[in-house]
Amino acid sequence: MSEENQTEEQVTEERKASHILVAVDDEVSEEAAIAKISDLKARIDAGESFEDLAKEFSDDPGSAQQGGDLGFAGTGTYVEPFEDALFALNEGQMSEPVVTTFGVHLIKLTDLRTQNIPTFEEMKPRLEQELRVSEAKTAFVAAGEELANSAFSADTLAEVASELSLEVVTTDYITREGGADQ
């Protein structure tokens, strides 16, 4: 369904995550990384601080010093296993060990925010008004240019008025000699 034909209200959601990463490499196997993440999860469940353990044990140099904080992100930001685990969590909940190409993660959903995207039908009156204003501005500029061009080439105001189907209006208040005395 295209955005122009959108009829159902949509909601965008961003999730704020923290994680602890144990990298898998020549020195640490995937099994050892899973065991370490499981141990850290047990320590957090027993009351230790996720943030403190992330600072001490996470192999992610970008987030470790911030207690594992990754900030807010929507879908399509993280690798699939990480994102699937994150979007399956409720606020405040931690994942089981999640294996990605970067290593093994312990993920915590720390916050989420949603935003309703209005439907086309909800936006239609505002869009129509914006279109009318835009078209009116364009027509006003074109009419002003036409008036200026006609006035520049005409010998009298009567010629310009006739050419543009306008009425010449006169006043006694302003004369060729200046404004009337008050």
Coordinates of N, CA and C in Angstrom, one line a residue:
M1 N 0.8 -1.2 0.0 CA 0.0 0.0 0.0 C 0.9 1.2 0.0
S2 N 0.6 2.2 -0.9 CA 1.4 3.4 -1.0 C 1.0 4.4 0.1
E3 N 1.9 5.3 0.5 CA 1.6 6.3 1.5 C 0.4 7.1 1.1
E4 N 0.3 7.4 -0.2 CA -0.8 8.3 -0.7 C -2.2 7.6 -0.4
N5 N -2.2 6.3 -0.4 CA -3.5 5.6 -0.1 C -3.6 5.0 1.3
Q6 N -2.7 5.4 2.1 CA -2.8 4.9 3.5 C -4.1 5.2 4.2
T7 N -4.7 4.2 4.7 CA -6.0 4.4 5.4 C -6.0 4.0 6.8
E8 N -5.1 3.1 7.2 CA -5.0 2.6 8.6 C -3.9 3.4 9.3
E9 N -4.1 3.7 10.6 CA -3.1 4.4 11.4 C -1.9 3.5 11.6
Q10 N -0.8 4.1 11.4 CA 0.5 3.4 11.7 C 1.2 3.9 12.9
V11 N 1.9 3.1 13.5 CA 2.7 3.5 14.7 C 4.1 3.2 14.5
T12 N 5.0 4.1 14.7 CA 6.4 3.8 14.6 C 6.9 3.7 16.0
E13 N 7.9 2.8 16.2 CA 8.4 2.5 17.5 C 9.9 2.5 17.5
E14 N 10.5 3.2 18.5 CA 11.9 3.2 18.7 C 12.2 2.6 20.1
R15 N 13.2 1.8 20.1 CA 13.6 1.1 21.4 C 15.0 1.6 21.8
K16 N 15.1 1.8 23.1 CA 16.4 2.2 23.7 C 17.0 0.9 24.3
A17 N 18.1 0.6 23.8 CA 18.7 -0.7 24.3 C 20.1 -0.4 25.0
S18 N 20.4 -1.3 25.9 CA 21.8 -1.4 26.4 C 22.2 -2.9 26.1
H19 N 23.5 -3.1 26.0 CA 23.9 -4.5 25.8 C 25.3 -4.7 26.4
I20 N 25.6 -5.9 26.6 CA 27.0 -6.4 27.0 C 27.4 -7.3 25.9
L21 N 28.5 -7.1 25.3 CA 29.0 -7.9 24.2 C 30.2 -8.7 24.7
V22 N 30.2 -10.0 24.4 CA 31.4 -10.8 24.6 C 31.8 -11.2 23.2
A23 N 32.9 -10.7 22.7 CA 33.4 -11.0 21.3 C 33.9 -12.4 21.2
V24 N 33.5 -13.0 20.1 CA 34.0 -14.4 19.8 C 35.2 -14.2 18.8
D25 N 36.3 -14.8 19.2 CA 37.5 -14.7 18.4 C 38.4 -16.0 18.6
D26 N 39.7 -15.9 18.2 CA 40.6 -17.0 18.4 C 40.8 -17.5 19.8
E27 N 40.6 -16.5 20.7 CA 40.8 -16.8 22.1 C 39.5 -17.2 22.9
V28 N 38.4 -16.7 22.4 CA 37.1 -17.0 23.1 C 36.2 -17.7 22.1
S29 N 35.7 -18.9 22.4 CA 34.8 -19.6 21.6 C 33.4 -19.1 21.8
E30 N 32.5 -19.5 20.9 CA 31.1 -19.1 21.1 C 30.5 -19.7 22.3
E31 N 30.9 -20.9 22.7 CA 30.4 -21.6 23.9 C 30.8 -20.8 25.1
A32 N 32.1 -20.4 25.1 CA 32.7 -19.7 26.3 C 32.0 -18.3 26.4
A33 N 31.7 -17.7 25.3 CA 31.1 -16.4 25.3 C 29.6 -16.5 25.8
I34 N 28.9 -17.6 25.4 CA 27.6 -17.8 25.9 C 27.6 -18.0 27.4
A35 N 28.6 -18.8 27.9 CA 28.7 -19.1 29.3 C 29.0 -17.8 30.1
K36 N 29.8 -16.9 29.6 CA 30.1 -15.7 30.3 C 28.9 -14.8 30.3
I37 N 28.2 -14.7 29.2 CA 27.0 -13.8 29.2 C 25.9 -14.4 30.1
S38 N 25.8 -15.7 30.2 CA 24.8 -16.4 31.1 C 25.2 -16.1 32.5
D39 N 26.5 -16.1 32.8 CA 27.0 -15.8 34.2 C 26.7 -14.3 34.5
L40 N 26.9 -13.4 33.6 CA 26.6 -12.0 33.8 C 25.1 -11.7 34.0
K41 N 24.3 -12.5 33.3 CA 22.9 -12.3 33.4 C 22.4 -12.8 34.8
A42 N 23.0 -13.9 35.3 CA 22.7 -14.4 36.6 C 23.1 -13.4 37.7
R43 N 24.3 -12.7 37.5 CA 24.7 -11.7 38.4 C 23.8 -10.5 38.5
I44 N 23.3 -10.1 37.3 CA 22.3 -9.0 37.2 C 21.0 -9.4 37.9
D45 N 20.5 -10.6 37.6 CA 19.3 -11.1 38.2 C 19.4 -11.1 39.7
A46 N 20.7 -11.3 40.2 CA 20.9 -11.4 41.7 C 21.1 -10.0 42.3
G47 N 21.0 -8.9 41.4 CA 21.0 -7.6 42.0 C 22.2 -6.7 41.5
E48 N 23.2 -7.2 40.8 CA 24.3 -6.4 40.4 C 23.8 -5.4 39.3
S49 N 24.5 -4.4 39.1 CA 24.1 -3.4 38.1 C 24.5 -3.8 36.7
F50 N 23.5 -3.7 35.8 CA 23.8 -4.0 34.4 C 24.9 -3.0 33.8
E51 N 24.7 -1.8 34.2 CA 25.6 -0.7 33.7 C 27.0 -1.0 34.2
D52 N 27.2 -1.3 35.4 CA 28.5 -1.5 36.0 C 29.2 -2.8 35.3
L53 N 28.4 -3.8 35.1 CA 29.0 -5.0 34.5 C 29.3 -4.7 33.0
A54 N 28.5 -3.9 32.3 CA 28.8 -3.6 31.0 C 30.1 -2.8 30.9
K55 N 30.3 -1.9 31.8 CA 31.5 -1.1 31.8 C 32.8 -2.0 32.0
E56 N 32.6 -3.0 32.9 CA 33.7 -3.9 33.2 C 34.0 -5.0 32.2
F57 N 32.9 -5.6 31.6 CA 33.0 -6.8 30.8 C 32.7 -6.7 29.3
S58 N 32.0 -5.6 28.9 CA 31.6 -5.5 27.5 C 32.8 -5.3 26.6
D59 N 32.8 -6.0 25.5 CA 33.9 -5.9 24.5 C 33.5 -4.8 23.4
D60 N 32.4 -4.1 23.6 CA 31.9 -3.1 22.6 C 32.5 -1.8 23.1
P61 N 33.6 -1.3 22.4 CA 34.2 -0.1 22.8 C 33.3 1.2 22.6
G62 N 32.3 1.1 21.8 CA 31.4 2.2 21.6 C 30.4 2.5 22.7
S63 N 30.0 1.4 23.4 CA 29.0 1.5 24.4 C 29.4 1.1 25.8
A64 N 30.5 0.4 25.9 CA 30.9 -0.1 27.3 C 31.0 1.0 28.3
Q65 N 31.7 2.1 28.0 CA 31.8 3.2 29.0 C 30.6 3.9 29.3
Q66 N 29.5 3.7 28.5 CA 28.2 4.3 28.8 C 27.3 3.3 29.4
G67 N 27.9 2.3 30.0 CA 27.1 1.2 30.7 C 26.3 0.4 29.7
G68 N 26.8 0.3 28.5 CA 26.2 -0.5 27.4 C 25.1 0.2 26.6
D69 N 24.8 1.5 27.0 CA 23.8 2.2 26.3 C 24.0 2.4 24.8
L70 N 23.0 2.0 24.0 CA 23.1 2.1 22.6 C 22.2 3.2 22.0
G71 N 21.4 3.8 22.9 CA 20.5 4.9 22.5 C 19.2 4.3 21.8
F72 N 18.4 5.2 21.3 CA 17.2 4.8 20.6 C 17.4 4.4 19.2
A73 N 16.7 3.4 18.7 CA 16.8 3.0 17.3 C 15.5 2.3 16.9
G74 N 15.2 2.4 15.6 CA 14.0 1.7 15.1 C 14.4 0.4 14.4
T75 N 13.5 -0.2 13.7 CA 13.8 -1.4 13.0 C 14.8 -1.1 11.8
G76 N 15.6 -2.1 11.5 CA 16.6 -2.0 10.5 C 17.9 -1.4 10.9
T77 N 18.1 -1.2 12.2 CA 19.3 -0.6 12.7 C 20.4 -1.7 13.0
Y78 N 19.9 -2.7 13.6 CA 20.9 -3.8 14.1 C 20.8 -5.0 13.2
V79 N 21.8 -5.9 13.4 CA 21.8 -7.2 12.7 C 20.5 -8.0 13.2
E80 N 20.1 -8.8 12.3 CA 18.8 -9.5 12.5 C 18.6 -10.2 13.8
P81 N 19.6 -11.1 14.3 CA 19.3 -11.8 15.6 C 19.2 -10.8 16.7
F82 N 20.1 -9.7 16.7 CA 20.0 -8.7 17.8 C 18.7 -8.0 17.8
E83 N 18.3 -7.5 16.6 CA 17.0 -6.8 16.4 C 15.8 -7.7 16.8
D84 N 15.8 -8.9 16.4 CA 14.7 -9.8 16.7 C 14.6 -10.0 18.2
A85 N 15.7 -10.1 18.9 CA 15.7 -10.3 20.4 C 15.2 -9.0 21.0
L86 N 15.7 -7.9 20.6 CA 15.4 -6.6 21.2 C 13.9 -6.3 21.0
F87 N 13.3 -6.5 19.9 CA 11.9 -6.2 19.6 C 11.0 -7.3 20.3
A88 N 11.5 -8.3 20.8 CA 10.7 -9.3 21.5 C 10.6 -9.0 23.0
L89 N 11.5 -8.0 23.5 CA 11.5 -7.7 24.9 C 10.5 -6.7 25.3
N90 N 10.1 -6.8 26.6 CA 9.3 -5.7 27.2 C 10.2 -4.8 27.9
E91 N 9.7 -3.6 28.1 CA 10.6 -2.6 28.8 C 11.1 -3.1 30.1
G92 N 12.5 -2.9 30.3 CA 13.1 -3.4 31.5 C 13.6 -4.8 31.5
Q93 N 13.2 -5.5 30.5 CA 13.5 -7.0 30.4 C 14.8 -7.2 29.7
M94 N 15.5 -8.3 30.1 CA 16.8 -8.7 29.4 C 16.5 -9.9 28.6
S95 N 17.4 -10.0 27.6 CA 17.3 -11.2 26.7 C 18.1 -12.4 27.3
E96 N 18.0 -13.5 26.7 CA 18.9 -14.6 26.9 C 20.1 -14.3 26.0
P97 N 21.2 -15.0 26.0 CA 22.3 -14.8 25.2 C 21.9 -14.8 23.7
V98 N 22.4 -13.8 23.0 CA 22.0 -13.6 21.5 C 23.3 -13.7 20.7
V99 N 23.4 -14.6 19.8 CA 24.6 -14.8 19.0 C 24.5 -14.0 17.7
T100 N 25.5 -13.2 17.4 CA 25.5 -12.5 16.1 C 26.9 -12.6 15.6
T101 N 27.2 -12.0 14.4 CA 28.5 -12.1 13.8 C 29.5 -11.3 14.7
F102 N 29.1 -10.5 15.6 CA 30.0 -9.7 16.5 C 30.4 -10.4 17.7
G103 N 29.6 -11.4 18.1 CA 29.8 -12.2 19.3 C 28.5 -12.5 20.0
V104 N 28.5 -12.6 21.3 CA 27.3 -12.9 22.1 C 26.9 -11.7 22.9
H105 N 25.7 -11.4 22.9 CA 25.1 -10.2 23.5 C 24.2 -10.6 24.6
L106 N 24.1 -9.7 25.6 CA 23.0 -9.7 26.6 C 22.4 -8.3 26.4
I107 N 21.1 -8.3 26.0 CA 20.4 -7.1 25.6 C 19.4 -6.8 26.7
K108 N 19.3 -5.5 27.0 CA 18.3 -5.0 27.9 C 17.5 -3.9 27.2
L109 N 16.2 -4.0 27.2 CA 15.4 -2.9 26.7 C 15.1 -1.9 27.8
T110 N 15.7 -0.7 27.7 CA 15.6 0.3 28.8 C 14.5 1.3 28.6
D111 N 14.0 1.5 27.4 CA 13.0 2.5 27.2 C 12.4 2.3 25.8
L112 N 11.2 2.7 25.6 CA 10.6 2.7 24.2 C 9.7 3.9 24.1
R113 N 9.7 4.3 22.8 CA 8.8 5.5 22.5 C 8.1 5.2 21.2
T114 N 6.8 5.6 21.1 CA 6.0 5.3 19.9 C 5.5 6.7 19.4
Q115 N 5.2 6.7 18.1 CA 4.7 7.9 17.5 C 3.6 7.4 16.5
N116 N 2.4 8.0 16.6 CA 1.4 7.7 15.7 C 1.6 8.5 14.4
I117 N 1.5 7.8 13.3 CA 1.6 8.4 12.0 C 0.2 8.6 11.5
P118 N -0.2 9.9 11.3 CA -1.6 10.1 10.9 C -1.9 9.4 9.5
T119 N -3.2 9.0 9.3 CA -3.6 8.5 8.0 C -3.7 9.6 7.0
F120 N -3.8 9.2 5.7 CA -4.1 10.2 4.7 C -5.4 10.9 4.9
E121 N -6.4 10.2 5.3 CA -7.7 10.9 5.6 C -7.6 11.9 6.7
E122 N -6.8 11.7 7.7 CA -6.5 12.7 8.8 C -5.7 13.9 8.3
M123 N -4.8 13.6 7.4 CA -4.0 14.7 6.8 C -4.6 15.5 5.7
K124 N -5.6 14.9 5.0 CA -6.2 15.5 3.8 C -6.6 16.9 4.0
P125 N -7.4 17.4 5.0 CA -7.7 18.8 5.1 C -6.5 19.7 5.1
R126 N -5.5 19.3 5.9 CA -4.3 20.2 6.0 C -3.6 20.2 4.7
L127 N -3.4 19.1 4.0 CA -2.8 19.0 2.7 C -3.5 19.8 1.6
E128 N -4.8 19.7 1.7 CA -5.6 20.5 0.7 C -5.4 22.0 1.0
Q129 N -5.4 22.5 2.2 CA -5.2 23.9 2.6 C -3.8 24.3 2.1
E130 N -2.8 23.5 2.4 CA -1.4 23.9 1.9 C -1.4 24.0 0.4
L131 N -2.1 23.1 -0.3 CA -2.1 23.2 -1.8 C -2.8 24.4 -2.2
R132 N -3.9 24.8 -1.6 CA -4.6 26.0 -2.0 C -3.8 27.2 -1.8
V133 N -3.1 27.3 -0.6 CA -2.2 28.5 -0.3 C -1.1 28.5 -1.3
S134 N -0.5 27.4 -1.7 CA 0.6 27.4 -2.6 C 0.2 27.8 -4.0
E135 N -1.0 27.3 -4.4 CA -1.5 27.7 -5.7 C -1.9 29.2 -5.8
A136 N -2.4 29.7 -4.7 CA -2.8 31.1 -4.6 C -1.5 32.0 -4.6
K137 N -0.5 31.6 -4.0 CA 0.8 32.4 -4.0 C 1.3 32.4 -5.4
T138 N 1.3 31.3 -6.1 CA 1.8 31.2 -7.5 C 0.9 32.1 -8.4
A139 N -0.4 32.0 -8.2 CA -1.3 32.9 -9.1 C -1.0 34.4 -8.7
F140 N -0.8 34.7 -7.5 CA -0.6 36.1 -7.1 C 0.7 36.6 -7.7
V141 N 1.7 35.8 -7.7 CA 3.0 36.3 -8.3 C 2.9 36.5 -9.8
A142 N 2.2 35.5 -10.4 CA 2.0 35.6 -11.9 C 1.2 36.8 -12.2
A143 N 0.1 37.1 -11.4 CA -0.8 38.3 -11.7 C 0.0 39.6 -11.5
G144 N 0.9 39.6 -10.5 CA 1.7 40.8 -10.2 C 2.7 41.0 -11.3
E145 N 3.3 40.0 -11.8 CA 4.2 40.1 -13.0 C 3.5 40.6 -14.2
E146 N 2.3 40.0 -14.5 CA 1.5 40.5 -15.6 C 1.1 41.9 -15.5
L147 N 0.7 42.4 -14.3 CA 0.3 43.7 -14.1 C 1.5 44.7 -14.3
A148 N 2.7 44.3 -13.7 CA 3.9 45.1 -13.9 C 4.3 45.2 -15.3
N149 N 4.2 44.1 -16.1 CA 4.6 44.2 -17.5 C 3.6 45.0 -18.3
S150 N 2.3 44.9 -18.0 CA 1.3 45.7 -18.7 C 1.5 47.1 -18.4
A151 N 1.6 47.4 -17.1 CA 1.8 48.8 -16.6 C 3.0 49.5 -17.3
F152 N 4.1 48.7 -17.4 CA 5.3 49.3 -18.0 C 5.2 49.7 -19.4
S153 N 4.4 48.8 -20.2 CA 4.3 49.1 -21.6 C 3.1 49.9 -22.0
A154 N 2.1 50.2 -21.1 CA 0.9 50.9 -21.4 C 1.1 52.4 -21.3
D155 N 0.3 53.1 -22.0 CA 0.4 54.6 -21.9 C -0.5 55.1 -20.8
T156 N -1.6 54.4 -20.5 CA -2.6 54.9 -19.5 C -3.0 53.7 -18.6
L157 N -3.5 54.0 -17.5 CA -4.1 53.0 -16.6 C -5.3 52.4 -17.2
A158 N -6.1 53.1 -18.0 CA -7.3 52.5 -18.6 C -6.9 51.4 -19.5
E159 N -5.8 51.5 -20.2 CA -5.3 50.4 -21.1 C -5.0 49.1 -20.2
V160 N -4.3 49.3 -19.1 CA -3.9 48.2 -18.3 C -5.2 47.6 -17.7
A161 N -6.1 48.4 -17.2 CA -7.4 47.9 -16.6 C -8.2 47.1 -17.7
S162 N -8.2 47.6 -18.9 CA -9.0 46.9 -19.9 C -8.3 45.6 -20.3
E163 N -7.0 45.6 -20.4 CA -6.3 44.4 -20.8 C -6.4 43.3 -19.7
L164 N -6.4 43.7 -18.4 CA -6.5 42.7 -17.4 C -7.8 42.6 -16.7
S165 N -8.9 43.1 -17.3 CA -10.2 43.1 -16.8 C -10.3 43.6 -15.4
L166 N -9.7 44.8 -15.2 CA -9.7 45.4 -13.9 C -10.5 46.7 -13.9
E167 N -10.9 47.2 -12.8 CA -11.6 48.5 -12.7 C -10.7 49.5 -12.1
V168 N -10.6 50.7 -12.8 CA -9.8 51.8 -12.3 C -10.7 52.5 -11.2
V169 N -10.1 52.7 -10.0 CA -10.8 53.3 -8.9 C -10.1 54.6 -8.7
T170 N -10.8 55.7 -8.4 CA -10.2 57.0 -8.1 C -10.6 57.4 -6.8
T171 N -9.8 58.3 -6.2 CA -10.2 58.9 -4.9 C -9.8 60.4 -4.9
D172 N -10.5 61.1 -4.1 CA -10.2 62.6 -4.0 C -9.2 62.8 -2.9
Y173 N -8.9 61.8 -2.1 CA -8.0 61.9 -1.0 C -6.5 62.1 -1.5
I174 N -6.2 61.4 -2.6 CA -4.8 61.5 -3.1 C -4.9 62.1 -4.5
T175 N -4.2 63.2 -4.7 CA -4.2 63.8 -6.1 C -2.8 63.8 -6.6
R176 N -2.6 64.2 -7.9 CA -1.3 64.3 -8.5 C -0.3 65.2 -7.7
E177 N -0.9 66.1 -7.0 CA -0.1 67.1 -6.2 C 0.2 66.6 -4.8
G178 N -0.3 65.4 -4.4 CA -0.1 64.9 -3.1 C -1.3 64.6 -2.4
G179 N -1.2 64.2 -1.1 CA -2.4 63.9 -0.3 C -3.2 65.1 0.1
A180 N -4.5 64.9 0.4 CA -5.4 65.9 0.7 C -5.1 66.4 2.2
D181 N -5.3 67.7 2.5 CA -5.1 68.2 3.8 C -6.2 67.6 4.7
Q182 N -5.8 67.4 6.0 CA -6.7 66.8 6.9 C -7.3 67.8 7.9

